C-alpha positions as a printed Julia matrix, in Angstrom:
484×3 Matrix{Float64}:
   0.0     0.0    0.0
   1.53    3.3   -1.01
   2.34    5.83   1.67
   0.79    9.25   1.19
   2.22   11.36   3.97
   3.72   11.18   7.43
   2.41   12.43  10.74
   3.87   11.93  14.17
   1.69   11.03  17.1
   2.68   10.63  20.74
   0.67    7.71  21.98
   0.14    7.77  25.74
  -0.73    4.11  26.34
   2.61    2.91  25.0
   4.94    5.14  27.0
   6.56    8.34  25.86
   8.28    7.08  22.76
   6.78    8.82  19.75
   5.47    6.96  16.74
   6.2     8.22  13.24
   3.09    7.06  11.47
   3.2     6.41   7.74
  -0.39    6.37   6.51
  -1.88    4.77   3.44
  -5.28    5.86   2.26
  -6.81    2.69   3.61
  -5.53    3.69   7.04
  -6.9     7.21   6.62
 -10.3     5.61   6.22
  -9.84    3.62   9.41
  -8.59    6.31  11.75
 -10.8     8.77  13.53
 -10.04   12.13  15.09
  -7.12   12.43  17.49
  -7.21   14.63  20.53
  -4.31   16.25  22.29
  -3.43   16.65  25.9
  -0.37   17.44  27.99
   1.21   14.81  30.19
   1.3    16.0   33.79
   5.01   15.34  34.05
   5.64   18.01  31.46
   7.27   15.44  29.25
   5.49   16.45  26.13
   2.51   16.65  23.85
   0.61   13.47  23.17
  -2.27   12.41  20.99
  -4.38    9.29  20.93
  -6.43    7.56  18.21
 -10.08    7.56  19.29
 -11.41    4.75  17.18
 -11.39    2.65  14.07
 -13.81    1.9   11.29
 -14.85    5.47  10.62
 -15.38    6.12   6.89
 -14.53    9.69   5.99
 -16.15   11.37   3.02
 -13.46   11.76   0.41
 -13.95   13.5   -2.97
 -13.93   11.33  -6.1
 -13.95    8.08  -4.18
 -17.32    6.56  -3.5
 -16.52    3.71  -1.18
 -13.71    2.27   0.89
 -13.32   -0.41  -1.76
 -12.42    2.3   -4.25
  -9.4     3.11  -2.12
  -7.85   -0.27  -2.9
  -7.93    0.52  -6.62
  -6.35    3.28  -8.64
  -8.4     6.23  -7.52
  -8.39    9.91  -6.66
  -8.17   10.46  -2.94
  -7.7    13.24  -0.43
  -5.17   14.12   2.23
  -7.13   14.32   5.46
  -6.07   16.54   8.36
  -6.92   14.78  11.61
  -6.65   17.89  13.74
  -8.83   20.23  11.68
 -10.99   17.35  10.4
 -10.78   18.78   6.92
  -9.64   17.79   3.44
  -6.29   19.41   2.7
  -5.72   18.42  -0.9
  -6.57   15.79  -3.46
  -4.02   13.36  -4.83
  -3.83   10.1   -6.73
  -3.52    6.81  -4.92
  -2.09    3.81  -6.67
  -2.18    0.42  -5.06
   1.3    -1.08  -5.41
   0.71   -4.1   -3.23
  -2.3    -5.81  -4.84
  -2.01   -9.59  -4.85
  -4.35  -12.43  -5.63
  -4.24  -16.02  -4.57
  -3.53  -16.97  -8.18
  -0.13  -15.25  -8.15
   2.66  -17.78  -8.31
   5.34  -15.51  -6.87
   5.45  -12.93  -4.14
   7.61   -9.82  -4.24
   9.91   -9.6   -1.24
  11.47   -6.21  -0.52
  14.14   -5.25   2.02
  14.37   -1.54   2.72
  16.03    0.66   5.34
  14.32    3.48   7.23
  15.64    6.32   5.09
  14.92    4.33   1.87
  18.46    4.86   0.6
  18.76    1.08   0.16
  16.08   -1.13  -1.37
  16.5    -4.75  -2.49
  13.75   -6.7   -4.22
  13.34  -10.3   -5.32
  10.64  -12.77  -6.34
   9.9   -15.83  -4.2
   7.72  -18.75  -5.36
   4.79  -19.33  -3.04
   5.72  -23.0   -3.05
   8.9   -22.1   -1.14
   6.98  -20.61   1.79
   7.35  -20.4    4.67
  10.94  -19.22   4.72
  12.76  -20.53   7.82
  13.96  -17.85  10.25
  16.23  -17.92  13.28
  16.08  -15.77  16.41
  19.31  -15.03  18.3
  19.52  -13.62  21.83
  23.3   -13.49  22.17
  24.88  -10.51  23.87
  26.8    -9.6   20.72
  23.66   -9.4   18.56
  21.91   -7.3   21.19
  24.83   -4.93  21.53
  25.39   -4.6   17.77
  21.79   -3.65  16.98
  20.34   -2.11  20.13
  17.47   -4.63  19.92
  16.81   -7.35  22.5
  17.16  -10.05  19.84
  18.01  -10.51  16.17
  16.01  -12.49  13.61
  16.92  -13.27  10.02
  16.23  -15.47   7.0
  18.51  -16.42   4.13
  18.12  -13.75   1.46
  16.51  -15.46  -1.56
  17.56  -12.71  -3.98
  20.7   -11.77  -5.86
  23.97  -11.55  -3.97
  25.43   -9.29  -6.67
  22.96   -6.53  -5.87
  24.14   -6.54  -2.26
  27.8    -6.74  -3.28
  27.4    -3.72  -5.54
  25.61   -1.59  -2.95
  27.29    1.02  -0.76
  26.07   -0.46   2.52
  28.57    0.04   5.32
  30.29   -3.06   6.68
  31.1    -3.93  10.3
  33.24   -6.95  11.17
  31.03   -8.72  13.7
  33.16  -11.87  13.99
  36.01  -13.38  12.0
  33.41  -15.09   9.79
  30.59  -12.59   9.7
  29.92   -8.93   8.88
  26.91   -6.7    9.42
  25.9    -4.66   6.37
  23.99   -1.54   7.38
  22.86    1.83   6.08
  25.38    4.5    6.96
  22.69    7.2    7.0
  19.91    5.76   9.17
  21.93    2.92  10.81
  19.47    0.2    9.78
  21.2    -3.22   9.82
  20.01   -5.05   6.7
  22.16   -8.13   6.02
  24.53  -10.58   7.6
  27.45  -11.39   5.29
  28.64  -14.82   6.44
  31.82  -16.58   5.27
  32.51  -20.04   6.68
  35.16  -22.51   5.58
  34.04  -24.92   2.87
  30.65  -23.19   2.63
  29.33  -20.76   0.03
  28.95  -17.12   0.98
  25.57  -16.51   2.57
  23.56  -13.32   3.05
  20.98  -13.32   5.81
  18.43  -10.52   5.78
  17.09   -8.99   8.99
  13.36   -9.75   9.16
  12.55   -6.25  10.4
  13.47   -4.7    7.05
  11.14   -6.96   5.03
   7.92   -5.57   3.61
   4.67   -6.77   5.12
   3.74   -9.09   2.25
   0.08  -10.05   2.21
   0.55  -13.75   2.95
   0.05  -15.59   6.21
   3.01  -17.92   6.03
   5.94  -15.87   4.72
   8.2   -16.79   7.63
   8.42  -19.63  10.12
  10.65  -18.98  13.13
  12.29  -22.35  13.73
  14.59  -21.69  16.67
  15.71  -19.32  19.4
  19.44  -19.6   20.09
  21.94  -18.29  22.65
  19.14  -17.73  25.14
  21.65  -18.42  27.91
  23.47  -15.16  27.2
  20.49  -13.23  28.56
  20.84  -14.77  32.06
  17.21  -13.86  32.88
  15.67  -14.98  29.57
  15.43  -11.52  28.03
  12.44  -11.35  25.68
  12.73  -15.07  24.89
   9.63  -16.1   26.91
   7.44  -13.63  25.01
   8.51  -14.85  21.54
   7.42  -18.46  21.95
   4.22  -18.12  19.92
   5.47  -15.9   17.1
   4.37  -18.51  14.53
   0.74  -18.21  15.56
  -0.97  -21.6   15.49
   2.03  -23.27  13.91
   4.81  -25.09  15.73
   6.75  -23.11  18.32
  10.42  -22.37  17.67
  12.77  -24.67  19.57
  14.9   -23.08  22.28
  18.62  -23.52  22.84
  21.08  -22.36  25.48
  23.65  -21.78  22.72
  23.69  -23.34  19.24
  21.71  -26.54  18.55
  24.92  -28.42  17.77
  26.17  -27.62  21.28
  23.13  -29.19  22.94
  21.33  -27.56  25.83
  17.76  -27.46  24.52
  15.51  -25.53  26.92
  11.93  -25.99  28.03
   9.39  -23.18  27.88
   9.7   -22.35  31.57
  13.39  -21.44  31.52
  14.46  -19.58  33.58
  12.54  -19.29  36.84
  11.7   -15.72  37.86
  14.71  -13.99  39.36
  13.34  -12.77  42.67
  16.49  -10.83  43.52
  16.08   -8.74  40.37
  12.63   -7.62  41.49
  13.67   -5.73  44.61
  11.47   -2.76  45.44
  14.28   -0.19  45.38
  16.45    0.23  42.26
  20.21    0.09  42.85
  22.34    3.19  42.85
  25.12    1.41  40.98
  26.24    2.41  37.51
  24.78    0.49  34.56
  26.95    0.67  31.39
  25.29    1.78  28.13
  27.65    0.25  25.6
  27.49   -0.95  21.99
  29.28   -3.95  20.48
  32.37   -2.11  19.22
  32.49    0.02  22.41
  32.59    3.16  20.3
  29.54    4.28  22.29
  30.27    4.02  26.0
  28.12    5.83  28.57
  26.74    4.97  31.98
  23.2     5.03  33.35
  23.1     6.25  36.96
  19.53    5.85  38.28
  20.51    7.34  41.63
  21.42   10.7   40.07
  17.76   11.65  40.52
  16.08   11.06  43.88
  12.43   10.56  42.99
  11.57    9.88  46.64
  11.93   13.6   47.39
   9.48   14.63  44.65
   5.81   15.34  45.0
   3.7    12.64  43.37
   2.57   14.86  40.51
   6.18   15.87  39.78
   7.42   12.31  39.21
   7.74   11.62  35.45
   5.05    9.35  34.09
   7.61    6.74  33.02
   8.73    6.24  36.65
   6.92    3.71  38.84
   5.52    5.76  41.74
   6.54    3.34  44.52
   9.7     1.52  43.4
  10.88    4.37  41.14
  11.84    1.89  38.45
  11.79    2.98  34.82
   9.17    1.81  32.32
  10.35   -0.57  29.57
   8.15   -1.06  26.51
   7.5    -3.41  23.6
   7.5    -1.31  20.44
   6.53   -2.76  17.04
   6.15    0.61  15.3
   7.34    0.62  11.66
   9.9     3.39  12.09
  11.72    1.62  14.91
  11.42   -1.71  13.11
  13.16   -0.24  10.07
  15.73    1.48  12.25
  16.95   -1.6   14.16
  16.08   -4.41  11.74
  13.9    -6.4   14.14
  10.13   -6.61  14.32
   9.75   -5.47  17.94
  12.04   -2.92  19.6
  12.39   -2.26  23.34
  12.91    1.15  24.95
  13.18    2.63  28.4
  13.0     6.31  29.34
  15.42    8.31  31.45
  16.24   11.89  32.4
  19.39   13.33  30.77
  21.04   13.87  34.17
  20.88   10.09  34.73
  23.32    9.51  31.85
  26.99   10.32  32.16
  30.42    9.5   30.82
  31.97    6.44  32.5
  35.05    8.25  33.81
  35.22   11.54  35.63
  37.42   14.06  33.84
  37.88   17.8   33.77
  35.52   17.95  30.8
  31.89   18.95  30.92
  29.14   16.64  32.13
  26.79   14.79  29.81
  24.23   17.31  28.45
  21.28   18.03  30.73
  18.73   18.36  27.92
  18.27   16.85  24.48
  18.87   20.14  22.64
  22.36   20.38  24.15
  22.97   16.71  23.37
  22.14   17.3   19.72
  24.47   20.32  19.58
  27.27   18.42  21.29
  27.11   15.47  18.88
  26.78   17.75  15.83
  29.74   19.89  16.88
  32.62   19.37  14.38
  35.05   19.95  17.26
  33.14   17.72  19.64
  34.24   16.05  22.84
  35.95   12.73  21.98
  34.0    11.04  24.79
  30.99   10.9   22.46
  32.96    8.33  20.51
  31.16    6.96  17.45
  27.74    8.36  18.4
  25.94    9.75  15.32
  22.5    11.2   14.55
  19.88   10.36  11.97
  16.94   12.78  11.79
  13.99   10.61  10.84
  11.69   13.66  11.12
  12.58   17.36  11.41
  12.19   17.24  15.19
  13.24   13.62  15.83
  16.78   12.4   16.45
  17.82    8.75  16.35
  21.29    8.25  17.83
  23.37    5.27  16.75
  26.9     3.94  16.58
  28.36    4.87  13.21
  30.75    1.91  13.34
  28.7    -1.14  14.43
  25.18    0.23  13.67
  23.72   -0.12  17.19
  20.69    2.06  17.95
  21.4     3.97  21.17
  18.99    6.85  21.93
  15.81    8.41  20.59
  14.89   12.03  21.32
  12.24   14.55  20.26
  12.63   18.33  20.35
   9.54   18.98  22.45
  10.67   16.47  25.11
  14.02   18.02  26.14
  13.95   16.27  29.52
  13.48   12.7   28.25
  15.87   10.35  26.46
  14.66    6.99  25.16
  17.4     4.4   25.68
  17.74    1.08  23.83
  17.29   -1.5   26.59
  19.6    -3.97  24.83
  22.6    -1.72  25.49
  22.1    -1.75  29.27
  24.66   -4.08  30.84
  22.82   -4.91  34.06
  24.44   -7.73  36.06
  21.14   -9.52  36.73
  20.34  -10.03  33.05
  19.15   -8.56  29.78
  15.78   -7.39  31.15
  17.58   -5.28  33.79
  14.71   -5.83  36.22
  16.5    -4.2   39.13
  15.93   -0.86  37.4
  13.14   -1.54  34.87
   9.44   -2.44  35.03
   8.17   -4.09  31.85
   4.94   -2.88  30.24
   3.57   -6.37  29.49
   0.18   -7.22  28.04
  -0.57   -3.56  27.39
  -1.4    -1.88  24.11
   1.74   -1.49  22.06
   2.74    1.5   20.01
   1.94    0.87  16.36
   0.34   -2.52  16.97
  -2.31   -1.78  14.32
   0.44   -1.93  11.67
   0.38   -5.69  12.28
  -3.3    -6.18  11.48
  -2.63   -7.5    7.99
   0.16   -9.19   6.06
   2.56  -11.79   7.36
   3.16   -9.87  10.6
  -0.52   -9.79  11.58
  -0.14  -12.49  14.26
   3.33  -11.53  15.42
   2.7    -8.45  17.55
  -0.52   -9.78  19.05
   1.13  -13.1   19.9
   3.93  -11.29  21.73
   1.42   -9.1   23.55
  -0.75  -12.07  24.58
   2.17  -14.32  25.48
   3.81  -11.62  27.6
   0.5   -11.14  29.43
   0.21  -14.84  30.24
   3.83  -14.86  31.35
   3.24  -11.8   33.55
   0.32  -13.47  35.31
   2.16  -16.77  35.69
   5.22  -15.09  37.22
   3.18  -12.86  39.51
   4.16   -9.5   38.01
   1.55   -6.75  38.57
   0.14   -4.6   35.8
   2.14   -1.41  35.33
   0.75    1.83  36.7
   0.58    3.18  33.16
  -1.54    0.29  31.99
  -3.9     0.6   34.96
  -4.33    4.33  34.36
  -5.02    3.82  30.66
  -7.5     1.0   31.21
  -9.31    3.08  33.85
  -9.53    5.98  31.4
 -10.92    3.68  28.7
 -13.65    2.5   31.06
 -14.67    6.1   31.72
 -14.77    6.81  27.97
């Protein structure tokens, strides 16, 4: 479905991370008016979709069915509820069951790199692997990596100007140097042909149910606490669950679904004051998260940021399947937490200045041609005029996400937190499980339609089984929905 225009909407139920929404006409027909309000913490301007199924009156298009054909359509302004202009919509994703091939496209966030190939339907589903190893997490900024063998031409990849990072002696990551999106694994093993694996997050949402079958989850042991592994067990929908391995299958150590038991020590009521490294794979980005730099216990209740748990003062951690983040990190579901700038610092005390105390100063510091060397390989991609995505320019890892009208909030990639208790960092984070996820409606069709909902539902069952309470944010949102 062709994209017509972009808007950005801050969606309260999913935390403070903003969602850069790319709308097709079909989606314009489904979305209703958004309303705006200000979060009491002062963290920014938010808006929320009020409903679905509303059919707007659009010139030159009689019915919703017309929108799926070549047709004149309008750009609709949600805020003024008015038609802005009329354009032409062309459906580029029409497919019938009679088609023998599907078109598979891999594309980065900034669209500088696009790779396309045809795949016979008889070859589906394509087997995919999920890896939870520390190296994959630190090289992408995502809590896991998933990939399939690329069924298209290797020459097209060879001839591209994708940047290359030496991940291991046998494997490189090929990523976009502009937006940092990791797109391919370039694997070279002795006595084996060269193999390109494509990150599943960069694949288009082809309108088939069985494009991919996740066959295994490997290196789960690296997470210590399980990471997001327990919530990915039903990603194939009604099909067979992926098998689970401590390391590689050839090394043995197959795991049952209950591994590991809940780590009670990691769920202490008071977060530690110790430093938590924020570090990418190549160590070109090396900061430290110091939760104790802000004493929330001294604040009035209405002054505590909305991403801080009111009693334990832990930070909210979210499940984020929004398309922009998916195309930025190369995985289908990203994970963020939210911190104040004064909680981030450089790992060693020097005579230099402190880490910036607001996001505007951070942007200026990283952009400065004569910048402080302690920022290392940190780079910026502006995915919208007021949005900054920070990443490692050497290994591609996503690091931070900031928005101009939230100068006091930095979104941090959870996968770069090196907490001693495990990948979920539960001594300092509270996970927003079973709640509405930012951008989850993008998964309502195509091969991803069961993926986000399965993760949401599985995480909710896991939460109940392990005895984790609903987050304060989820309770507040559900209470508000009841009143509506």
